[in-house]
Tab-separated table of C-alpha atoms in Angstrom:
chain	number	residue	atom	x	y	z
A	1	MET	CA	86.656	96.744	142.671
A	2	LYS	CA	84.107	97.460	139.997
A	3	ARG	CA	85.320	99.433	137.059
A	4	LYS	CA	84.041	102.970	136.755
A	5	ILE	CA	82.463	103.738	133.400
A	6	ALA	CA	83.194	107.090	131.737
A	7	TYR	CA	80.156	108.728	130.134
A	8	PHE	CA	81.528	111.995	128.781
A	9	CYS	CA	84.094	111.116	126.106
A	10	PHE	CA	82.125	112.585	123.192
A	11	ALA	CA	83.888	113.188	119.882
A	12	THR	CA	83.784	116.510	118.067
A	13	CYS	CA	83.142	114.973	114.807
A	14	LEU	CA	85.312	99.115	103.328
A	15	LEU	CA	81.630	96.920	98.253
A	16	THR	CA	78.693	98.137	101.042
A	17	ALA	CA	77.560	97.374	104.566
A	18	GLY	CA	74.009	96.068	104.992
A	19	ILE	CA	71.711	94.812	107.686
A	20	PHE	CA	72.355	91.389	109.182
A	21	ALA	CA	69.386	89.168	109.922
A	22	SER	CA	68.696	88.405	113.576
A	23	LEU	CA	70.473	85.080	113.679
A	24	GLY	CA	73.411	84.121	115.849
A	25	ASN	CA	76.976	83.726	114.688
A	26	PRO	CA	78.301	80.158	114.662
A	27	ALA	CA	81.600	81.408	116.063
A	28	SER	CA	79.730	82.743	119.090
A	29	ALA	CA	78.243	79.337	119.808
A	30	LYS	CA	81.738	77.836	119.783
A	31	ALA	CA	83.325	80.507	121.964
A	32	GLU	CA	83.254	78.611	125.241
A	33	GLU	CA	84.408	75.451	123.523
A	34	GLN	CA	87.376	77.312	122.064
A	35	ASP	CA	88.414	79.034	125.293
A	36	SER	CA	90.567	76.223	126.588
A	37	THR	CA	91.982	75.446	123.160
A	38	GLN	CA	92.970	79.050	122.550
A	39	GLU	CA	94.368	79.695	126.019
A	40	GLU	CA	96.607	76.658	125.714
A	41	ALA	CA	97.766	77.785	122.276
A	42	SER	CA	101.233	79.288	122.398
A	43	SER	CA	103.110	80.657	119.466
A	44	GLU	CA	106.702	79.642	118.992
A	45	THR	CA	107.699	83.056	120.334
A	46	GLY	CA	105.207	83.669	123.135
A	47	ASP	CA	102.734	82.163	125.603
A	48	SER	CA	99.187	83.547	125.377
A	49	ALA	CA	98.044	81.787	128.555
A	50	GLN	CA	100.878	83.427	130.491
A	51	LEU	CA	99.911	86.766	128.940
A	52	LYS	CA	96.379	86.418	130.325
A	53	THR	CA	97.744	85.579	133.783
A	54	LEU	CA	100.139	88.526	133.783
A	55	LEU	CA	97.490	90.980	132.605
A	56	GLU	CA	95.038	89.825	135.263
A	57	GLY	CA	97.756	90.107	137.885
A	58	SER	CA	98.465	93.707	136.862
A	59	GLY	CA	94.916	94.984	137.292
A	60	PHE	CA	93.085	94.019	134.110
A	61	THR	CA	90.042	91.894	133.400
A	62	VAL	CA	90.769	89.660	130.404
A	63	GLN	CA	87.910	88.154	128.353
A	64	GLN	CA	88.207	85.655	125.530
A	65	GLY	CA	87.045	86.362	121.999
A	66	SER	CA	87.602	84.669	118.657
A	67	PHE	CA	88.905	85.453	115.175
A	68	TYR	CA	87.291	83.634	112.269
A	69	GLU	CA	86.355	83.785	108.591
A	70	LEU	CA	83.131	85.579	107.725
A	71	ASP	CA	81.893	84.290	104.352
A	72	THR	CA	79.145	86.776	103.599
A	73	VAL	CA	77.861	85.095	100.425
A	74	LYS	CA	77.558	81.700	102.111
A	75	SER	CA	75.914	83.150	105.222
A	76	ALA	CA	73.496	85.270	103.205
A	77	SER	CA	72.556	82.266	101.077
A	78	GLU	CA	71.790	80.369	104.299
A	79	GLY	CA	69.477	83.179	105.423
A	80	LYS	CA	71.818	84.413	108.153
A	81	LEU	CA	72.723	87.767	106.600
A	82	MET	CA	70.804	90.427	104.765
A	83	SER	CA	73.843	91.827	102.940
A	84	CYS	CA	77.054	90.517	101.405
A	85	PHE	CA	78.877	93.800	102.106
A	86	GLY	CA	80.088	94.265	98.549
A	87	ASN	CA	82.422	91.310	98.985
A	88	ASN	CA	85.468	91.223	96.754
A	89	ALA	CA	84.584	87.970	95.014
A	90	GLY	CA	87.557	85.625	95.161
A	91	SER	CA	88.902	87.200	98.359
A	92	SER	CA	88.287	86.277	102.017
A	93	TYR	CA	87.442	88.209	105.176
A	94	MET	CA	88.091	87.586	108.890
A	95	VAL	CA	86.472	89.312	111.865
A	96	PHE	CA	86.452	89.359	115.673
A	97	ASN	CA	83.758	87.967	117.917
A	98	LEU	CA	84.058	89.858	121.213
A	99	PRO	CA	82.212	89.730	124.534
A	100	GLU	CA	80.742	92.965	125.830
A	101	ALA	CA	82.855	94.917	128.297
A	102	PRO	CA	82.590	94.187	132.038
A	103	ASP	CA	79.675	96.100	133.559
A	104	GLN	CA	78.408	97.177	130.131
A	105	GLU	CA	74.829	98.114	130.926
A	106	VAL	CA	73.654	99.360	127.508
A	107	PRO	CA	73.837	96.626	124.857
A	108	ASN	CA	75.347	97.208	121.453
A	109	PRO	CA	72.835	98.010	118.707
A	110	THR	CA	71.664	94.668	117.308
A	111	PHE	CA	73.691	93.775	114.243
A	112	PRO	CA	74.369	90.028	114.066
A	113	PRO	CA	76.506	88.002	113.871
A	114	ASP	CA	76.744	88.584	117.594
A	115	ASN	CA	79.518	90.901	118.754
A	116	TRP	CA	81.081	91.377	115.312
A	117	GLN	CA	80.879	95.094	116.102
A	118	TYR	CA	81.558	96.396	119.589
A	119	LYS	CA	81.983	99.453	121.786
A	120	LEU	CA	85.337	100.293	123.358
A	121	CYS	CA	86.235	102.456	126.339
A	122	GLN	CA	89.113	104.859	125.910
A	123	ASP	CA	91.300	102.715	128.168
A	124	GLU	CA	90.531	99.223	126.851
A	125	ALA	CA	92.763	97.186	124.570
A	126	LEU	CA	92.190	94.289	122.207
A	127	VAL	CA	94.977	91.773	121.659
A	128	LEU	CA	95.115	89.382	118.721
A	129	VAL	CA	97.761	86.664	118.416
A	130	THR	CA	97.294	85.022	115.046
A	131	PRO	CA	99.011	82.965	112.388
A	132	LEU	CA	99.536	84.919	109.173
A	133	PRO	CA	98.158	83.742	105.833
A	134	PRO	CA	100.175	81.538	103.516
A	135	GLU	CA	101.736	83.175	100.474
A	136	SER	CA	99.198	85.339	98.677
A	137	VAL	CA	99.102	88.409	96.475
A	138	TYR	CA	97.639	90.518	99.276
A	139	TYR	CA	96.506	90.446	102.889
A	140	SER	CA	95.811	93.106	105.489
A	141	PHE	CA	94.242	93.882	108.869
A	142	ILE	CA	92.467	97.125	109.727
A	143	ASN	CA	90.163	98.778	112.281
A	144	TYR	CA	86.863	100.381	111.316
A	145	ILE	CA	84.406	102.779	112.881
A	146	MET	CA	81.269	100.755	112.167
A	147	PHE	CA	78.212	102.633	113.502
A	148	THR	CA	77.640	106.098	114.872
A	149	GLU	CA	74.524	107.576	116.437
A	150	GLN	CA	72.054	109.270	114.135
A	151	LYS	CA	71.967	113.031	114.573
A	152	GLU	CA	68.743	114.280	116.095
A	153	GLY	CA	66.433	115.831	113.520
A	154	LYS	CA	68.546	114.804	110.508
A	155	ASP	CA	66.788	113.089	107.599
A	156	TYR	CA	69.021	110.239	106.392
A	157	THR	CA	66.576	108.624	103.978
A	158	ASN	CA	68.305	109.896	100.826
A	159	GLU	CA	71.855	109.274	102.072
A	160	SER	CA	73.818	106.694	100.082
A	161	GLY	CA	74.212	103.403	101.936
A	162	PHE	CA	71.999	104.448	104.846
A	163	PHE	CA	70.173	101.989	107.058
A	164	SER	CA	69.132	102.183	110.675
A	165	VAL	CA	70.014	99.856	113.559
A	166	GLY	CA	69.262	100.056	117.256
A	167	ASP	CA	66.270	101.165	119.280
A	168	GLU	CA	65.320	103.422	122.176
A	169	THR	CA	67.438	101.372	124.571
A	170	THR	CA	70.659	101.297	122.552
A	171	GLY	CA	70.156	104.501	120.592
A	172	LEU	CA	69.553	104.740	116.851
A	173	TYR	CA	72.649	104.234	114.713
A	174	HIS	CA	73.670	104.293	111.065
A	175	PRO	CA	76.743	102.873	109.286
A	176	ILE	CA	79.985	104.700	108.709
A	177	PHE	CA	82.072	101.540	108.046
A	178	GLY	CA	85.075	103.793	107.672
A	179	SER	CA	88.723	102.768	107.939
A	180	ILE	CA	90.839	104.059	110.832
A	181	GLY	CA	94.333	104.915	109.651
A	182	GLU	CA	96.274	102.629	107.346
A	183	PRO	CA	96.070	98.839	107.224
A	184	VAL	CA	98.739	96.521	108.536
A	185	ASN	CA	99.544	94.499	105.426
A	186	MET	CA	102.096	91.994	104.180
A	187	LEU	CA	104.480	94.823	103.254
A	188	ASN	CA	104.633	96.518	106.652
A	189	ILE	CA	103.593	93.912	109.226
A	190	LYS	CA	105.823	92.976	112.166
A	191	HIS	CA	105.973	89.207	112.549
A	192	SER	CA	107.932	86.252	113.879
A	193	GLY	CA	110.306	84.327	111.662
A	194	ASP	CA	111.812	85.338	108.350
A	195	SER	CA	108.669	85.556	106.220
A	196	GLU	CA	105.509	87.642	106.299
A	197	PHE	CA	103.646	84.517	105.163
A	198	GLY	CA	102.882	81.631	107.508
A	199	SER	CA	104.514	83.246	110.541
A	200	THR	CA	102.826	84.744	113.643
A	201	ALA	CA	101.906	88.330	114.486
A	202	VAL	CA	100.381	90.211	117.406
A	203	MET	CA	97.987	93.161	117.039
A	204	VAL	CA	97.344	95.543	119.936
A	205	ILE	CA	94.342	97.831	119.420
A	206	SER	CA	93.685	100.641	121.876
A	207	ALA	CA	92.802	104.331	122.142
A	208	ASN	CA	95.048	104.811	125.191
A	209	GLN	CA	98.824	105.049	124.837
A	210	THR	CA	99.503	104.185	128.471
A	211	VAL	CA	97.375	101.038	128.321
A	212	THR	CA	99.046	100.067	125.035
A	213	ASP	CA	102.451	100.355	126.721
A	214	GLN	CA	101.286	98.250	129.686
A	215	VAL	CA	99.891	95.532	127.453
A	216	THR	CA	103.024	95.557	125.292
A	217	GLU	CA	105.239	95.081	128.349
A	218	GLN	CA	103.197	92.053	129.441
A	219	LEU	CA	103.399	90.645	125.921
A	220	LYS	CA	107.183	90.874	126.032
A	221	ALA	CA	107.206	89.346	129.523
A	222	SER	CA	105.191	86.449	128.060
A	223	GLY	CA	107.815	85.744	125.441
A	224	PHE	CA	106.457	87.698	122.487
A	225	ASP	CA	109.253	89.457	120.653
A	226	GLU	CA	108.785	93.204	120.227
A	227	ASN	CA	109.462	92.782	116.513
A	228	MET	CA	106.182	90.873	116.062
A	229	ILE	CA	103.934	93.353	117.942
A	230	ASN	CA	101.851	95.696	115.777
A	231	VAL	CA	100.176	98.637	117.516
A	232	MET	CA	96.959	99.759	115.800
A	233	PRO	CA	95.814	102.950	117.575
A	234	ILE	CA	92.326	104.438	117.648
A	235	PRO	CA	92.329	108.251	118.087
A	236	ALA	CA	90.127	108.628	121.162
A	237	GLU	CA	89.405	112.318	120.732
A	238	THR	CA	88.057	111.794	117.218
A	239	TYR	CA	85.580	109.035	118.011
A	240	HIS	CA	82.898	108.731	120.669
A	241	MET	CA	84.499	106.072	122.844
A	242	GLY	CA	82.628	104.451	125.730
A	243	LEU	CA	79.898	101.971	126.600
A	244	GLU	CA	76.935	104.282	127.028
A	245	LYS	CA	73.941	104.761	124.787
A	246	GLY	CA	75.011	106.411	121.564
A	247	ALA	CA	78.740	105.623	121.837
A	248	ASP	CA	80.376	104.604	118.550
A	249	THR	CA	80.884	100.971	117.640
A	250	PHE	CA	83.976	99.510	115.993
A	251	CYS	CA	85.040	96.393	114.106
A	252	PHE	CA	88.224	94.720	112.878
A	253	LEU	CA	88.623	93.184	109.435
A	254	GLY	CA	91.218	90.927	107.839
A	255	ARG	CA	91.427	90.456	104.059
A	256	ILE	CA	93.193	87.840	101.931
A	257	SER	CA	93.360	87.820	98.137
A	258	GLN	CA	94.714	85.227	95.714
A	259	PRO	CA	96.645	82.686	97.814
A	260	SER	CA	99.161	80.787	95.728
A	261	ASP	CA	98.479	77.360	97.285
A	262	ALA	CA	94.805	76.423	97.641
A	263	ASP	CA	95.485	73.553	100.058
A	264	ALA	CA	97.668	75.698	102.325
A	265	TYR	CA	95.012	78.407	102.328
A	266	GLU	CA	92.235	75.952	103.204
A	267	GLU	CA	94.301	74.621	106.103
A	268	TYR	CA	94.930	78.173	107.302
A	269	ILE	CA	91.336	79.365	107.160
A	270	SER	CA	89.836	76.162	108.630
A	271	THR	CA	92.108	76.321	111.683
A	272	LEU	CA	92.197	80.107	112.095
A	273	ALA	CA	89.753	80.298	115.014
A	274	ASP	CA	91.521	77.527	116.944
A	275	LYS	CA	95.025	78.859	116.350
A	276	SER	CA	94.265	82.532	117.018
A	277	VAL	CA	93.926	84.103	120.457
A	278	VAL	CA	91.792	87.199	121.041
A	279	TYR	CA	91.608	89.033	124.375
A	280	ARG	CA	89.492	91.980	125.436
A	281	VAL	CA	91.609	93.720	128.086
A	282	THR	CA	89.826	96.094	130.484
A	283	PRO	CA	91.396	97.942	133.465
A	284	ASN	CA	89.580	97.140	136.710
A	285	THR	CA	89.788	100.847	137.546
A	286	GLU	CA	89.448	103.382	134.766
A	287	ALA	CA	92.805	104.591	133.493
A	288	GLU	CA	93.568	108.231	132.908
A	289	ALA	CA	93.104	109.307	129.302
A	290	ALA	CA	96.219	109.184	127.126
A	291	PRO	CA	94.742	109.614	123.660
A	292	TYR	CA	96.338	108.989	120.300
A	293	GLU	CA	96.005	111.620	117.606
A	294	ASN	CA	94.977	110.762	114.071
A	295	ALA	CA	98.023	109.190	112.476
A	296	THR	CA	99.749	110.810	109.541
A	297	VAL	CA	98.989	108.544	106.588
A	298	THR	CA	100.991	107.923	103.446
A	299	PRO	CA	99.799	110.321	100.741
A	300	ARG	CA	98.264	108.782	97.664
A	301	GLY	CA	100.057	109.451	94.419
A	302	THR	CA	103.468	109.691	92.832
A	303	GLY	CA	102.851	112.865	90.865
A	304	LYS	CA	102.937	110.864	87.622
A	305	HIS	CA	99.867	109.730	85.711
A	306	GLU	CA	99.904	106.187	84.410
A	307	THR	CA	99.563	107.485	80.848
A	308	GLU	CA	103.195	108.605	81.049
A	309	VAL	CA	104.341	104.991	80.653
A	310	MET	CA	101.679	104.040	78.104
A	311	ASP	CA	101.885	104.072	74.328
A	312	LYS	CA	99.227	106.452	72.887
A	313	PRO	CA	96.583	105.527	75.485
A	314	ALA	CA	93.816	107.785	74.156
A	315	GLU	CA	94.187	106.362	70.654
A	316	HIS	CA	94.429	102.744	71.757
A	317	LEU	CA	91.526	102.895	74.202
A	318	GLU	CA	89.368	104.407	71.475
A	319	ASN	CA	90.499	101.648	69.096
A	320	ILE	CA	89.468	99.072	71.707
A	321	ARG	CA	86.083	100.735	72.244
A	322	GLU	CA	85.328	100.948	68.514
A	323	ALA	CA	86.455	97.371	67.876
A	324	ILE	CA	84.283	95.983	70.682
A	325	ILE	CA	81.217	97.832	69.455
A	326	ALA	CA	81.839	96.909	65.809
A	327	LYS	CA	82.139	93.236	66.709
A	328	TYR	CA	78.683	93.025	68.298
A	329	ALA	CA	76.605	96.013	67.157
A	330	ASP	CA	74.800	94.163	64.356
A	331	GLU	CA	73.105	91.772	66.773
A	332	TYR	CA	73.062	93.808	69.968
A	333	THR	CA	72.120	97.182	71.306
A	334	TYR	CA	74.555	98.482	73.860
A	335	GLU	CA	74.997	100.899	76.740
A	336	GLU	CA	78.357	102.300	77.737
A	337	LEU	CA	79.135	102.608	81.435
A	338	SER	CA	81.650	105.072	82.768
A	339	THR	CA	82.931	104.839	86.335
A	340	GLU	CA	83.404	107.206	89.241
A	341	ILE	CA	84.975	107.162	92.704
A	342	ALA	CA	82.989	104.630	94.701
A	343	VAL	CA	83.668	105.453	98.355
A	344	PRO	CA	85.092	108.252	100.526
A	345	GLU	CA	87.930	107.472	102.908
A	346	GLY	CA	87.015	106.617	106.485
A	347	LEU	CA	87.825	109.840	108.313
A	348	THR	CA	86.098	111.903	105.628
A	349	ALA	CA	83.020	109.707	105.914
A	350	TYR	CA	82.976	110.040	109.708
A	351	TYR	CA	83.053	113.823	109.634
A	352	ASN	CA	80.542	113.923	106.771
A	353	ASP	CA	78.288	111.479	108.661
A	354	THR	CA	78.001	109.164	105.671
A	355	ASN	CA	78.742	105.546	104.737
A	356	SER	CA	82.299	104.779	103.619
A	357	GLN	CA	81.248	101.207	102.822
A	358	GLY	CA	84.326	99.411	104.124
A	359	ASP	CA	87.015	101.492	102.424
A	360	ASN	CA	90.700	100.600	102.604
A	361	ARG	CA	93.533	103.049	101.868
A	362	ASP	CA	95.456	100.233	100.225
A	363	ALA	CA	92.924	100.306	97.390
A	364	MET	CA	91.413	102.580	94.782
A	365	TYR	CA	87.714	101.904	94.104
A	366	VAL	CA	85.609	102.993	91.133
A	367	MET	CA	82.128	101.794	90.174
A	368	THR	CA	79.453	102.052	87.478
A	369	ARG	CA	75.825	103.054	87.666
A	370	ASP	CA	73.205	100.314	87.929
A	371	PHE	CA	72.103	98.229	84.941
A	372	THR	CA	70.420	94.897	84.134
A	373	LEU	CA	70.961	91.813	82.017
A	374	ASP	CA	67.603	91.041	80.441
A	375	SER	CA	68.219	87.714	78.709
A	376	ASP	CA	70.665	84.828	78.626
A	377	ASP	CA	72.209	86.378	75.493
A	378	ASP	CA	73.101	89.646	77.168
A	379	PHE	CA	76.685	90.113	78.323
A	380	ILE	CA	79.197	92.665	79.610
A	381	VAL	CA	82.591	93.719	78.316
A	382	VAL	CA	84.967	95.402	80.759
A	383	TYR	CA	88.079	97.081	79.427
A	384	GLY	CA	90.710	99.673	80.184
A	385	ALA	CA	94.266	100.199	81.328
A	386	ASN	CA	95.967	97.262	83.023
A	387	HIS	CA	97.015	99.075	86.208
A	388	THR	CA	99.464	96.356	87.228
A	389	GLN	CA	101.374	96.823	83.962
A	390	THR	CA	101.576	100.593	84.422
A	391	GLY	CA	102.837	100.328	88.012
A	392	LYS	CA	99.667	101.685	89.598
A	393	ALA	CA	98.636	98.437	91.292
A	394	ARG	CA	99.991	95.277	92.834
A	395	TYR	CA	96.737	93.685	91.732
A	396	SER	CA	93.497	94.887	90.181
A	397	ASN	CA	90.153	93.338	89.377
A	398	ALA	CA	86.573	93.826	88.227
A	399	VAL	CA	83.603	92.422	90.164
A	400	LEU	CA	79.936	92.121	89.178
A	401	TYR	CA	77.441	92.750	92.006
A	402	GLY	CA	73.745	92.159	92.486
A	403	ARG	CA	71.536	94.618	94.311
A	404	PRO	CA	70.241	94.956	96.962
A	405	MET	CA	72.424	92.247	98.551
A	406	LEU	CA	75.662	93.600	97.066
A	407	ASN	CA	76.750	90.030	96.472
A	408	GLY	CA	79.888	89.757	94.379
A	409	VAL	CA	79.177	86.949	91.935
A	410	CYS	CA	81.702	87.231	89.116
A	411	SER	CA	85.267	88.501	89.331
A	412	ILE	CA	88.146	88.990	86.919
A	413	TYR	CA	91.678	89.462	88.260
A	414	ASP	CA	94.592	91.033	86.411
A	415	SER	CA	96.358	87.645	86.327
A	416	LEU	CA	93.883	86.787	83.535
A	417	TYR	CA	94.451	89.922	81.462
A	418	THR	CA	97.531	88.877	79.480
A	419	GLY	CA	96.719	88.783	75.749
A	420	SER	CA	93.082	89.780	76.236
A	421	ALA	CA	93.259	93.124	74.387
A	422	ALA	CA	95.424	92.122	71.426
A	423	GLU	CA	92.643	91.423	68.918
A	424	TYR	CA	91.040	94.822	69.546
A	425	LEU	CA	94.211	96.869	68.943
A	426	GLU	CA	95.969	97.989	65.801
A	427	GLU	CA	99.323	96.417	64.976
A	428	ASN	CA	101.093	99.672	65.865
A	429	CYS	CA	100.383	99.168	69.589
A	430	GLU	CA	103.786	98.455	71.115
A	431	ASN	CA	102.495	96.884	74.333
A	432	PRO	CA	98.952	95.484	74.094
A	433	ASP	CA	99.197	94.021	77.604
A	434	GLN	CA	99.026	97.546	78.995
A	435	TYR	CA	95.323	97.135	78.200
A	436	TYR	CA	92.723	94.482	78.889
A	437	VAL	CA	89.357	93.382	77.472
A	438	TYR	CA	87.301	90.752	79.268
A	439	LYS	CA	83.722	89.491	79.114
A	440	MET	CA	81.174	88.488	81.730
A	441	ALA	CA	78.479	86.284	80.215
A	442	ARG	CA	76.120	83.400	80.924
A	443	THR	CA	78.214	81.057	78.773
A	444	LYS	CA	81.891	81.038	77.878
A	445	MET	CA	82.215	83.085	74.691
A	446	ASP	CA	86.013	82.749	74.382
A	447	ASP	CA	89.140	82.329	76.490
A	448	TYR	CA	88.595	85.763	78.028
A	449	THR	CA	85.153	85.192	79.521
A	450	SER	CA	84.081	84.860	83.153
A	451	VAL	CA	80.776	83.011	83.528
A	452	ILE	CA	77.919	84.664	85.444
A	453	GLU	CA	76.077	82.094	87.517
A	454	TYR	CA	72.319	82.178	88.115
A	455	SER	CA	70.801	82.753	91.503
A	456	THR	CA	67.775	80.507	91.001
A	457	GLY	CA	68.714	76.859	91.384
A	458	ASN	CA	72.315	77.555	92.329
A	459	GLU	CA	73.491	74.538	94.337
A	460	LYS	CA	76.082	76.580	96.243
A	461	GLY	CA	73.454	79.102	97.370
A	462	LYS	CA	71.294	81.719	95.726
A	463	TYR	CA	73.635	84.652	96.322
A	464	TYR	CA	76.444	83.011	94.413
A	465	GLY	CA	74.654	84.209	91.293
A	466	VAL	CA	72.199	86.712	89.841
A	467	ASP	CA	69.163	86.234	87.606
A	468	ASN	CA	68.105	88.086	84.497
A	469	GLY	CA	66.359	91.319	85.393
A	470	ASN	CA	68.246	91.757	88.681
A	471	THR	CA	69.741	95.190	89.255
A	472	LEU	CA	73.517	95.005	88.840
A	473	LEU	CA	76.622	97.170	89.059
A	474	LEU	CA	80.337	96.780	88.433
A	475	ALA	CA	83.128	97.770	90.803
A	476	PHE	CA	86.845	97.942	90.015
A	477	ARG	CA	89.672	97.754	92.559
A	478	ALA	CA	93.377	98.531	92.261
A	479	TYR	CA	95.557	97.638	95.258
A	480	LEU	CA	98.925	99.201	96.174
A	481	ASP	CA	100.961	101.264	93.778
A	482	GLU	CA	104.707	101.877	94.229
A	483	THR	CA	104.031	104.050	97.304
A	484	ASN	CA	102.481	100.958	98.952
A	485	VAL	CA	99.054	102.569	99.303
A	486	GLY	CA	96.187	102.759	96.838
A	487	ALA	CA	96.892	104.838	93.743
A	488	SER	CA	95.719	108.411	93.492
A	489	TYR	CA	92.339	108.674	91.802
A	490	TYR	CA	93.832	111.457	89.701
A	491	GLU	CA	96.736	109.429	88.308
A	492	VAL	CA	94.870	106.542	86.636
A	493	ILE	CA	92.536	105.940	83.723
A	494	TYR	CA	89.251	104.706	85.138
A	495	ASP	CA	88.037	101.297	83.995
A	496	ARG	CA	85.077	101.116	81.607
A	497	ALA	CA	82.313	98.729	80.605
A	498	ILE	CA	79.837	98.117	77.796
A	499	VAL	CA	76.626	96.125	78.356
A	500	PHE	CA	75.276	94.368	75.254
A	501	HIS	CA	71.570	93.493	74.955
A	502	LYS	CA	70.360	91.046	72.323
A	503	LYS	CA	68.144	92.753	69.706
């Protein structure tokens, strides 16, 4: 029996998304080749091939997808992407490649790589069985609302992060790229074995509670322990679910930052697509709606500002600022860059009809205004409170981006901060490592310098660097305070920067 398609489920309502070039995704070309490999793959606690058989026997169509690394800087440098998505330089990303739903008559708005973003009916489910990353400082998995239809008569041209995709056939869309709920991360994930690193986990994504329960039962019947199954709901009455023209599109994103063993990480990422199993699960007859509500999320904040554990922060930050300027002012002019909140959270962005740019509730994001480096002698100094030392972050970093590609080219992680502020502070500072001072420059100026590569002539690819005169910005991230979500924006001292230009 052909599945009936529902057309009336309208809603009442993650550094920056950009437009992909019209080139195919290499994972898509390998999909058929991987089918047999993936279906034969069984975790030590479950059998994915049996799961497919059981689901098909209980009234579902099951289609194969894939889960793979998306290296935006590499792909953009090869001419396959027209944005690097504000990549967190030094971190990695993984995405789905999904087939369209059975009987989907209206194609998704074109946004290669193929099927990285997709529509979902209110009664479909996605199932991911995947190995978890090796030991690392951070990893997570999260759903996003990617595109929503442009409102008739609304002028989006001055909206931050706006671009248009689609046509008269698909409908005209613009990016929301907003997170749905909280991520599943290494602190809360359900998994096989004794460790959250290197074990196996299952993700079930659906907007229908009944379908989720049915899929979960078949997972358990296939040998997957309930303690490794993570349900990641989509609130169907918030979003415009369905396959028709104008229905919302979604995506799924994995992140990994700072693995402790480079060889183990390379083995993990190079075999991820072969060792992971992705199914799109669609009832052959439309299931009755059983929507999830928006989940209650963990509030940001502890009620205590990080200055409460710092020694005279106003005085010491001013000492740092004055010492930096005094050190270079004779030979350089300078511009001081303050920072502000970079992105709204996903649900806010959806209701405001604006771009959330790939937000994640595990993180706090602040950014500077645009600036340029005009010569090889120009450089940047970033400084501020070390949020990991004050308890407001599990890790933090600063990343330099080029516009318009939003390619992260130079990053500094808190693991490098120790000792970096000492020379700029008076001897009466009891804990100089509560602060940091680091440079970004064309050449290594001292032990606390990260080198900015050029774009022109870069052997790795042109978007691994930026050239003089390119428009730049800085973004700062702080991941996971003691509440295990991103810190409150009102309980931290925002990071700062000074750009020095040779006189």
